[in-house]
Amino acid sequence: MRVKIGEEIKEMRAVWFEDGVVKLIDQRRLPSEFEIFEARTTEEVAYAIKEMVVRGAPAIGITAAYGMAQAWLQKRNEDEAFEILRNTRPTAHDLFYALEKMKMAIKNGEDAVKIAEKYAEDIIGRCEKIGEHGEKLIKDGYRILTHCNAGALAVGDWGTATAPIRKAHRKGKKIFVWVDETRPRLQGARLTAWEMVQEGIEHAIIADNAAGFFMQRGEVDMVIVGADRIASNGDVANKIGTYEKAIVAHENDIPFYVAAPISTFDFSLKSGDEIPIEERREEEVLFCRECRIAPQGSHARNPAFDVTPAGYIKGIITEMGVYKPTEIGKLKREIHG
Ligand code: MRU
């Protein structure tokens, strides 16, 4: 991804591995501060995932893969590293997908650093393919709504939901992006908008509650969101608030698409009811950064994800093409034979 730091423009990834250190753009303070977080131990990699230095399903997977490679270099027991990294965030499937692949490779005596690098390249390449398939759905002049950050920061590069948007923009299509602010962590206002600025894509941030207003007025042509886990029946877990966006899109006849690589599909789950939903600290709702916005004595609930039933989803844009939720069985056969 293109990152402008001062006057300098750099090609960077959200996470990379250098001299045995897992390096990450610290997503907690963006866009006001640009800092690189360095994780030197398995515990520090786990901290980075849990505290959302890095976030977004594919980027979490890549970070975990590098975490396993680091543990291997440090001659740490791989089962122990696996457990530490696994117990960080429960919803994003990519975490478990990456960890299983790495554990298997280490048990087979492979070079874990090479495997982790290959994993990162592969996921980013798959997301670029999502862009190529999804771009065809975007017409010139489209106004696209997205929720949370399913962009380059959530993947490493390209993004999932933003990959079709970036491809369309680079092809010269005139597009406009509605960016949901995404309370409580503001991944939309802070991160997606930051990426749109880096790419020079026209956009506006809207309060989460405003999406229905613009949909009802005919100012949204399509919705594309990412996913944290997709069940076999096409139910999709994504950032809290996605479900209600899907309902309002359906009500207003606006096509609602999900973009995700195969690593996000959990074919072992029959439906979204089985997806574990992370509930995070109440402070994320009670405070806006360091400022308490709720009265002393008030408590909050903070589910990080919700499940959008398959019936609201027009298509799932994957690296293998665009599938209706009812075609996931076909997709599984194409992958596993
Ligand atoms: O809690 P986060 O920021 O890790 O959640 C990420 C999301 O839910 C994103 O919206 C995304 O669609 C999944 S990652 C591409």
Tab-separated table of C-alpha atoms and ligand atoms in Angstrom:
chain	number	residue	atom	x	y	z
A	1	MET	CA	0.000	0.000	0.000
A	2	ARG	CA	1.068	3.547	-0.673
A	3	VAL	CA	1.807	5.493	2.521
A	4	LYS	CA	2.611	9.183	2.599
A	5	ILE	CA	4.856	9.991	5.559
A	6	GLY	CA	5.570	13.717	5.556
A	7	GLU	CA	6.650	14.463	1.999
A	8	GLU	CA	7.821	10.921	1.338
A	9	ILE	CA	5.672	8.257	-0.353
A	10	LYS	CA	6.536	4.676	0.633
A	11	GLU	CA	5.266	1.271	-0.461
A	12	MET	CA	4.541	-0.539	2.803
A	13	ARG	CA	2.648	-3.430	4.257
A	14	ALA	CA	0.615	-3.436	7.459
A	15	VAL	CA	2.836	-6.201	8.866
A	16	TRP	CA	6.215	-7.627	7.895
A	17	PHE	CA	9.034	-9.756	9.309
A	18	GLU	CA	12.544	-8.354	9.571
A	19	ASP	CA	15.579	-9.820	11.361
A	20	GLY	CA	13.385	-12.038	13.505
A	21	VAL	CA	11.120	-9.168	14.556
A	22	VAL	CA	7.428	-8.896	13.637
A	23	LYS	CA	6.908	-5.268	12.601
A	24	LEU	CA	3.497	-3.676	12.394
A	25	ILE	CA	2.004	-0.312	11.563
A	26	ASP	CA	0.442	0.532	14.934
A	27	GLN	CA	-3.235	0.857	14.019
A	28	ARG	CA	-4.309	2.060	17.459
A	29	ARG	CA	-3.095	5.621	16.988
A	30	LEU	CA	-3.617	6.161	13.264
A	31	PRO	CA	-4.174	8.613	11.676
A	32	SER	CA	-2.848	11.114	14.227
A	33	GLU	CA	0.386	9.197	14.851
A	34	PHE	CA	2.312	6.899	12.547
A	35	GLU	CA	4.393	4.420	14.505
A	36	ILE	CA	5.892	1.007	13.943
A	37	PHE	CA	5.334	-1.562	16.694
A	38	GLU	CA	8.052	-4.202	17.094
A	39	ALA	CA	7.131	-7.596	18.524
A	40	ARG	CA	10.172	-9.596	19.623
A	41	THR	CA	8.534	-12.487	21.471
A	42	THR	CA	5.454	-14.669	21.070
A	43	GLU	CA	3.873	-12.798	23.989
A	44	GLU	CA	4.440	-9.472	22.235
A	45	VAL	CA	2.934	-10.793	18.999
A	46	ALA	CA	-0.081	-12.029	20.991
A	47	TYR	CA	-0.355	-8.617	22.657
A	48	ALA	CA	-0.320	-6.909	19.231
A	49	ILE	CA	-3.217	-9.058	18.039
A	50	LYS	CA	-5.258	-8.866	21.246
A	51	GLU	CA	-4.844	-5.120	21.749
A	52	MET	CA	-5.484	-4.421	18.052
A	53	VAL	CA	-2.101	-2.969	17.136
A	54	VAL	CA	-2.996	-5.087	14.117
A	55	ARG	CA	-6.538	-6.057	13.272
A	56	GLY	CA	-8.634	-7.327	10.403
A	57	ALA	CA	-8.927	-11.056	9.767
A	58	PRO	CA	-6.285	-11.620	7.027
A	59	ALA	CA	-3.726	-9.323	8.727
A	60	ILE	CA	-4.258	-11.147	12.021
A	61	GLY	CA	-3.572	-14.418	10.156
A	62	ILE	CA	-0.369	-13.062	8.603
A	63	THR	CA	0.799	-11.717	11.984
A	64	ALA	CA	0.180	-15.094	13.609
A	65	ALA	CA	2.130	-16.816	10.815
A	66	TYR	CA	5.094	-14.513	11.435
A	67	GLY	CA	4.666	-15.086	15.182
A	68	MET	CA	5.052	-18.834	14.632
A	69	ALA	CA	8.081	-18.253	12.389
A	70	GLN	CA	9.645	-16.120	15.115
A	71	ALA	CA	8.961	-18.788	17.758
A	72	TRP	CA	10.594	-21.366	15.449
A	73	LEU	CA	13.681	-19.165	15.002
A	74	GLN	CA	13.874	-18.741	18.776
A	75	LYS	CA	13.535	-22.532	19.170
A	76	ARG	CA	10.399	-22.176	21.211
A	77	ASN	CA	8.032	-25.081	21.547
A	78	GLU	CA	5.604	-24.671	18.642
A	79	ASP	CA	2.615	-26.084	20.536
A	80	GLU	CA	3.116	-23.500	23.282
A	81	ALA	CA	3.467	-20.626	20.772
A	82	PHE	CA	0.389	-21.910	18.930
A	83	GLU	CA	-1.681	-21.816	22.150
A	84	ILE	CA	-0.499	-18.314	23.120
A	85	LEU	CA	-1.337	-16.915	19.688
A	86	ARG	CA	-4.608	-18.838	19.397
A	87	ASN	CA	-5.960	-17.338	22.619
A	88	THR	CA	-5.969	-13.767	21.371
A	89	ARG	CA	-9.108	-13.096	19.354
A	90	PRO	CA	-11.866	-15.658	18.902
A	91	THR	CA	-13.846	-14.591	15.832
A	92	ALA	CA	-11.539	-14.064	12.832
A	93	HIS	CA	-11.085	-17.435	11.170
A	94	ASP	CA	-7.828	-16.470	9.473
A	95	LEU	CA	-6.028	-16.652	12.820
A	96	PHE	CA	-6.754	-20.370	13.221
A	97	TYR	CA	-6.267	-21.046	9.519
A	98	ALA	CA	-2.768	-19.506	9.570
A	99	LEU	CA	-1.763	-21.145	12.854
A	100	GLU	CA	-2.782	-24.626	11.650
A	101	LYS	CA	-0.798	-24.181	8.428
A	102	MET	CA	2.282	-23.015	10.337
A	103	LYS	CA	2.100	-25.787	12.941
A	104	MET	CA	1.832	-28.398	10.217
A	105	ALA	CA	4.796	-26.916	8.297
A	106	ILE	CA	6.962	-26.844	11.437
A	107	LYS	CA	6.025	-30.443	12.292
A	108	ASN	CA	7.006	-31.394	8.714
A	109	GLY	CA	10.435	-29.860	9.259
A	110	GLU	CA	9.949	-26.999	6.812
A	111	ASP	CA	11.601	-23.573	7.058
A	112	ALA	CA	8.955	-21.628	9.021
A	113	VAL	CA	10.202	-18.201	7.919
A	114	LYS	CA	9.865	-19.145	4.256
A	115	ILE	CA	6.407	-20.609	4.873
A	116	ALA	CA	5.220	-17.481	6.722
A	117	GLU	CA	6.508	-15.222	3.930
A	118	LYS	CA	4.788	-17.432	1.386
A	119	TYR	CA	1.600	-17.270	3.429
A	120	ALA	CA	1.669	-13.447	3.472
A	121	GLU	CA	2.360	-13.224	-0.292
A	122	ASP	CA	-0.373	-15.722	-1.001
A	123	ILE	CA	-3.057	-13.909	1.037
A	124	ILE	CA	-2.176	-10.530	-0.445
A	125	GLY	CA	-2.234	-12.039	-3.953
A	126	ARG	CA	-5.629	-13.574	-3.246
A	127	CYS	CA	-6.956	-10.200	-2.126
A	128	GLU	CA	-5.718	-8.612	-5.325
A	129	LYS	CA	-7.724	-11.257	-7.215
A	130	ILE	CA	-10.772	-10.323	-5.100
A	131	GLY	CA	-10.182	-6.841	-6.461
A	132	GLU	CA	-10.156	-8.066	-10.049
A	133	HIS	CA	-13.402	-10.027	-9.652
A	134	GLY	CA	-15.148	-7.364	-7.587
A	135	GLU	CA	-14.161	-4.462	-9.817
A	136	LYS	CA	-16.427	-5.843	-12.551
A	137	LEU	CA	-19.444	-5.288	-10.276
A	138	ILE	CA	-18.683	-1.587	-9.897
A	139	LYS	CA	-20.156	0.727	-12.513
A	140	ASP	CA	-18.753	4.109	-13.401
A	141	GLY	CA	-20.259	6.692	-11.048
A	142	TYR	CA	-21.082	4.201	-8.283
A	143	ARG	CA	-21.363	5.345	-4.681
A	144	ILE	CA	-20.240	2.455	-2.494
A	145	LEU	CA	-20.792	2.096	1.222
A	146	THR	CA	-18.341	0.168	3.387
A	147	HIS	CA	-18.259	-0.605	7.086
A	148	CYS	CA	-15.245	-0.853	9.402
A	149	ASN	CA	-11.846	-1.309	7.763
A	150	ALA	CA	-11.486	-4.145	5.314
A	151	GLY	CA	-8.653	-2.350	3.578
A	152	ALA	CA	-4.913	-2.728	3.132
A	153	LEU	CA	-4.365	-2.347	6.879
A	154	ALA	CA	-6.672	-5.310	7.516
A	155	VAL	CA	-4.819	-7.529	5.062
A	156	GLY	CA	-1.249	-6.386	4.536
A	157	ASP	CA	-2.116	-4.841	1.202
A	158	TRP	CA	-5.086	-4.447	-1.200
A	159	GLY	CA	-7.747	-5.120	1.407
A	160	THR	CA	-10.803	-7.293	0.867
A	161	ALA	CA	-13.770	-4.903	0.577
A	162	THR	CA	-11.511	-2.130	-0.676
A	163	ALA	CA	-9.693	-4.239	-3.284
A	164	PRO	CA	-12.533	-3.891	-5.874
A	165	ILE	CA	-12.783	-0.192	-5.005
A	166	ARG	CA	-9.056	0.374	-5.525
A	167	LYS	CA	-9.065	-1.593	-8.785
A	168	ALA	CA	-12.060	0.396	-10.071
A	169	HIS	CA	-10.368	3.660	-9.105
A	170	ARG	CA	-7.114	2.679	-10.803
A	171	LYS	CA	-9.063	1.734	-13.946
A	172	GLY	CA	-10.324	5.304	-14.072
A	173	LYS	CA	-13.913	4.660	-12.963
A	174	LYS	CA	-15.371	7.593	-11.090
A	175	ILE	CA	-16.399	6.263	-7.720
A	176	PHE	CA	-17.327	7.624	-4.330
A	177	VAL	CA	-17.074	5.800	-1.003
A	178	TRP	CA	-19.306	6.222	2.034
A	179	VAL	CA	-17.161	5.336	5.037
A	180	ASP	CA	-19.071	4.270	8.169
A	181	GLU	CA	-17.205	5.635	11.162
A	182	THR	CA	-17.562	2.268	13.004
A	183	ARG	CA	-17.889	2.838	16.688
A	184	PRO	CA	-16.437	2.028	19.121
A	185	ARG	CA	-12.910	1.631	17.680
A	186	LEU	CA	-13.553	3.924	14.690
A	187	GLN	CA	-11.824	1.697	12.159
A	188	GLY	CA	-13.825	3.417	9.407
A	189	ALA	CA	-13.183	7.038	10.360
A	190	ARG	CA	-9.555	6.445	11.354
A	191	LEU	CA	-8.322	3.683	9.056
A	192	THR	CA	-10.507	3.310	5.951
A	193	ALA	CA	-10.641	7.071	5.508
A	194	TRP	CA	-6.843	7.223	5.944
A	195	GLU	CA	-6.450	4.620	3.202
A	196	MET	CA	-8.844	6.522	0.930
A	197	VAL	CA	-6.728	9.634	1.421
A	198	GLN	CA	-3.539	7.684	0.582
A	199	GLU	CA	-5.172	6.370	-2.601
A	200	GLY	CA	-6.821	9.655	-3.540
A	201	ILE	CA	-10.315	8.145	-3.600
A	202	GLU	CA	-13.224	10.511	-3.081
A	203	HIS	CA	-15.115	9.671	0.099
A	204	ALA	CA	-17.089	10.954	3.062
A	205	ILE	CA	-17.165	9.627	6.614
A	206	ILE	CA	-20.635	9.199	8.043
A	207	ALA	CA	-21.818	8.449	11.548
A	208	ASP	CA	-22.847	4.802	11.800
A	209	ASN	CA	-26.437	5.865	12.248
A	210	ALA	CA	-26.476	7.801	8.952
A	211	ALA	CA	-26.133	4.877	6.530
A	212	GLY	CA	-29.899	4.275	6.371
A	213	PHE	CA	-30.514	7.952	5.672
A	214	PHE	CA	-28.300	7.934	2.574
A	215	MET	CA	-29.588	4.550	1.391
A	216	GLN	CA	-33.202	5.734	1.645
A	217	ARG	CA	-32.382	8.847	-0.379
A	218	GLY	CA	-30.927	6.768	-3.213
A	219	GLU	CA	-27.370	7.910	-2.605
A	220	VAL	CA	-25.844	4.447	-2.174
A	221	ASP	CA	-25.498	2.135	-5.214
A	222	MET	CA	-23.917	-0.843	-3.527
A	223	VAL	CA	-22.470	-2.020	-0.214
A	224	ILE	CA	-19.219	-3.985	0.057
A	225	VAL	CA	-18.017	-5.176	3.455
A	226	GLY	CA	-15.338	-7.619	4.563
A	227	ALA	CA	-15.761	-10.668	6.782
A	228	ASP	CA	-14.208	-12.168	9.865
A	229	ARG	CA	-15.718	-15.629	9.459
A	230	ILE	CA	-18.100	-17.169	6.938
A	231	ALA	CA	-20.098	-20.306	7.753
A	232	SER	CA	-21.030	-23.035	5.244
A	233	ASN	CA	-24.536	-21.664	4.750
A	234	GLY	CA	-23.219	-18.202	3.798
A	235	ASP	CA	-23.889	-16.446	7.110
A	236	VAL	CA	-21.168	-13.844	7.662
A	237	ALA	CA	-19.648	-12.524	10.887
A	238	ASN	CA	-18.262	-9.033	10.422
A	239	LYS	CA	-17.797	-5.874	12.457
A	240	ILE	CA	-20.685	-4.966	14.747
A	241	GLY	CA	-23.247	-2.957	12.802
A	242	THR	CA	-22.855	-4.912	9.554
A	243	TYR	CA	-26.102	-6.811	10.158
A	244	GLU	CA	-28.219	-3.681	10.356
A	245	LYS	CA	-26.538	-2.201	7.256
A	246	ALA	CA	-27.493	-5.388	5.380
A	247	ILE	CA	-31.120	-5.117	6.481
A	248	VAL	CA	-31.389	-1.485	5.432
A	249	ALA	CA	-29.683	-2.257	2.103
A	250	HIS	CA	-32.163	-5.081	1.510
A	251	GLU	CA	-35.091	-2.827	2.391
A	252	ASN	CA	-33.850	-0.279	-0.161
A	253	ASP	CA	-32.961	-2.786	-2.920
A	254	ILE	CA	-29.260	-2.034	-2.719
A	255	PRO	CA	-26.938	-4.954	-3.544
A	256	PHE	CA	-24.982	-6.059	-0.490
A	257	TYR	CA	-21.669	-7.830	-1.157
A	258	VAL	CA	-19.122	-9.436	1.136
A	259	ALA	CA	-15.480	-9.699	0.054
A	260	ALA	CA	-13.204	-12.309	1.642
A	261	PRO	CA	-10.476	-14.800	0.796
A	262	ILE	CA	-10.914	-18.551	1.329
A	263	SER	CA	-8.934	-18.289	4.598
A	264	THR	CA	-11.981	-16.563	6.126
A	265	PHE	CA	-14.371	-19.438	5.341
A	266	ASP	CA	-14.985	-21.883	8.149
A	267	PHE	CA	-16.475	-24.867	6.368
A	268	SER	CA	-16.701	-26.746	9.676
A	269	LEU	CA	-19.571	-24.513	10.799
A	270	LYS	CA	-23.077	-25.147	9.520
A	271	SER	CA	-24.368	-21.656	10.224
A	272	GLY	CA	-23.524	-18.299	11.728
A	273	ASP	CA	-25.082	-19.366	15.045
A	274	GLU	CA	-21.908	-21.355	15.686
A	275	ILE	CA	-19.494	-18.442	15.169
A	276	PRO	CA	-17.928	-17.342	18.480
A	277	ILE	CA	-18.471	-13.619	18.926
A	278	GLU	CA	-15.831	-11.660	20.798
A	279	GLU	CA	-17.038	-9.268	23.463
A	280	ARG	CA	-14.447	-6.635	24.281
A	281	ARG	CA	-13.875	-4.347	27.280
A	282	GLU	CA	-16.650	-1.914	28.184
A	283	GLU	CA	-14.105	0.934	28.278
A	284	GLU	CA	-14.018	0.924	24.466
A	285	VAL	CA	-17.614	2.184	24.530
A	286	LEU	CA	-17.459	4.326	27.673
A	287	PHE	CA	-14.378	6.233	26.474
A	288	CYS	CA	-13.365	7.890	23.233
A	289	ARG	CA	-9.613	7.373	23.395
A	290	GLU	CA	-8.630	8.774	26.814
A	291	CYS	CA	-11.814	10.792	27.292
A	292	ARG	CA	-14.696	9.297	29.259
A	293	ILE	CA	-17.935	10.131	27.407
A	294	ALA	CA	-20.390	8.263	29.649
A	295	PRO	CA	-21.409	9.083	33.219
A	296	GLN	CA	-19.565	7.473	36.110
A	297	GLY	CA	-21.701	4.548	37.198
A	298	SER	CA	-22.824	3.628	33.653
A	299	HIS	CA	-21.793	0.298	32.206
A	300	ALA	CA	-21.623	-0.799	28.599
A	301	ARG	CA	-21.755	-3.934	26.437
A	302	ASN	CA	-19.318	-4.268	23.598
A	303	PRO	CA	-19.806	-7.129	21.136
A	304	ALA	CA	-17.161	-6.711	18.417
A	305	PHE	CA	-19.012	-8.567	15.633
A	306	ASP	CA	-22.466	-9.553	14.487
A	307	VAL	CA	-23.746	-12.146	12.049
A	308	THR	CA	-25.460	-11.184	8.803
A	309	PRO	CA	-27.745	-13.969	7.597
A	310	ALA	CA	-26.960	-15.287	4.111
A	311	GLY	CA	-30.354	-14.158	2.799
A	312	TYR	CA	-29.282	-10.517	2.866
A	313	ILE	CA	-26.105	-11.136	0.857
A	314	LYS	CA	-26.163	-10.853	-2.929
A	315	GLY	CA	-22.700	-12.299	-3.429
A	316	ILE	CA	-19.430	-13.184	-1.770
A	317	ILE	CA	-16.449	-11.912	-3.728
A	318	THR	CA	-13.562	-14.346	-3.358
A	319	GLU	CA	-10.260	-14.848	-5.153
A	320	MET	CA	-11.982	-17.628	-7.115
A	321	GLY	CA	-14.877	-15.505	-8.310
A	322	VAL	CA	-18.193	-14.195	-7.013
A	323	TYR	CA	-20.423	-16.787	-5.344
A	324	LYS	CA	-23.989	-16.590	-4.100
A	325	PRO	CA	-24.177	-17.684	-0.451
A	326	THR	CA	-26.127	-20.743	-1.676
A	327	GLU	CA	-23.130	-21.724	-3.816
A	328	ILE	CA	-20.692	-22.208	-0.934
A	329	GLY	CA	-21.029	-25.997	-1.247
A	330	LYS	CA	-19.823	-25.651	-4.860
A	331	LEU	CA	-16.949	-23.410	-3.716
A	332	LYS	CA	-15.923	-25.987	-1.099
A	333	ARG	CA	-15.910	-28.745	-3.737
A	334	GLU	CA	-13.786	-26.578	-6.024
A	335	ILE	CA	-11.246	-26.144	-3.215
A	336	HIS	CA	-11.216	-29.572	-1.639
A	337	GLY	CA	-12.349	-31.649	-4.609
B	1	MRU	O1	-12.119	-5.902	15.203
B	1	MRU	P1	-11.430	-5.798	13.876
B	1	MRU	O2	-11.034	-4.411	13.522
B	1	MRU	O3	-10.323	-6.807	13.748
B	1	MRU	O4	-12.545	-6.250	12.855
B	1	MRU	C1	-12.322	-6.256	11.477
B	1	MRU	C2	-13.570	-6.268	10.726
B	1	MRU	O5	-14.597	-6.676	11.178
B	1	MRU	C3	-13.505	-5.758	9.368
B	1	MRU	O6	-14.692	-5.097	9.123
B	1	MRU	C4	-13.356	-6.736	8.305
B	1	MRU	O7	-14.391	-6.734	7.443
B	1	MRU	C5	-12.884	-8.060	8.501
B	1	MRU	S1	-11.210	-8.037	8.118
B	1	MRU	C6	-11.002	-7.751	6.438
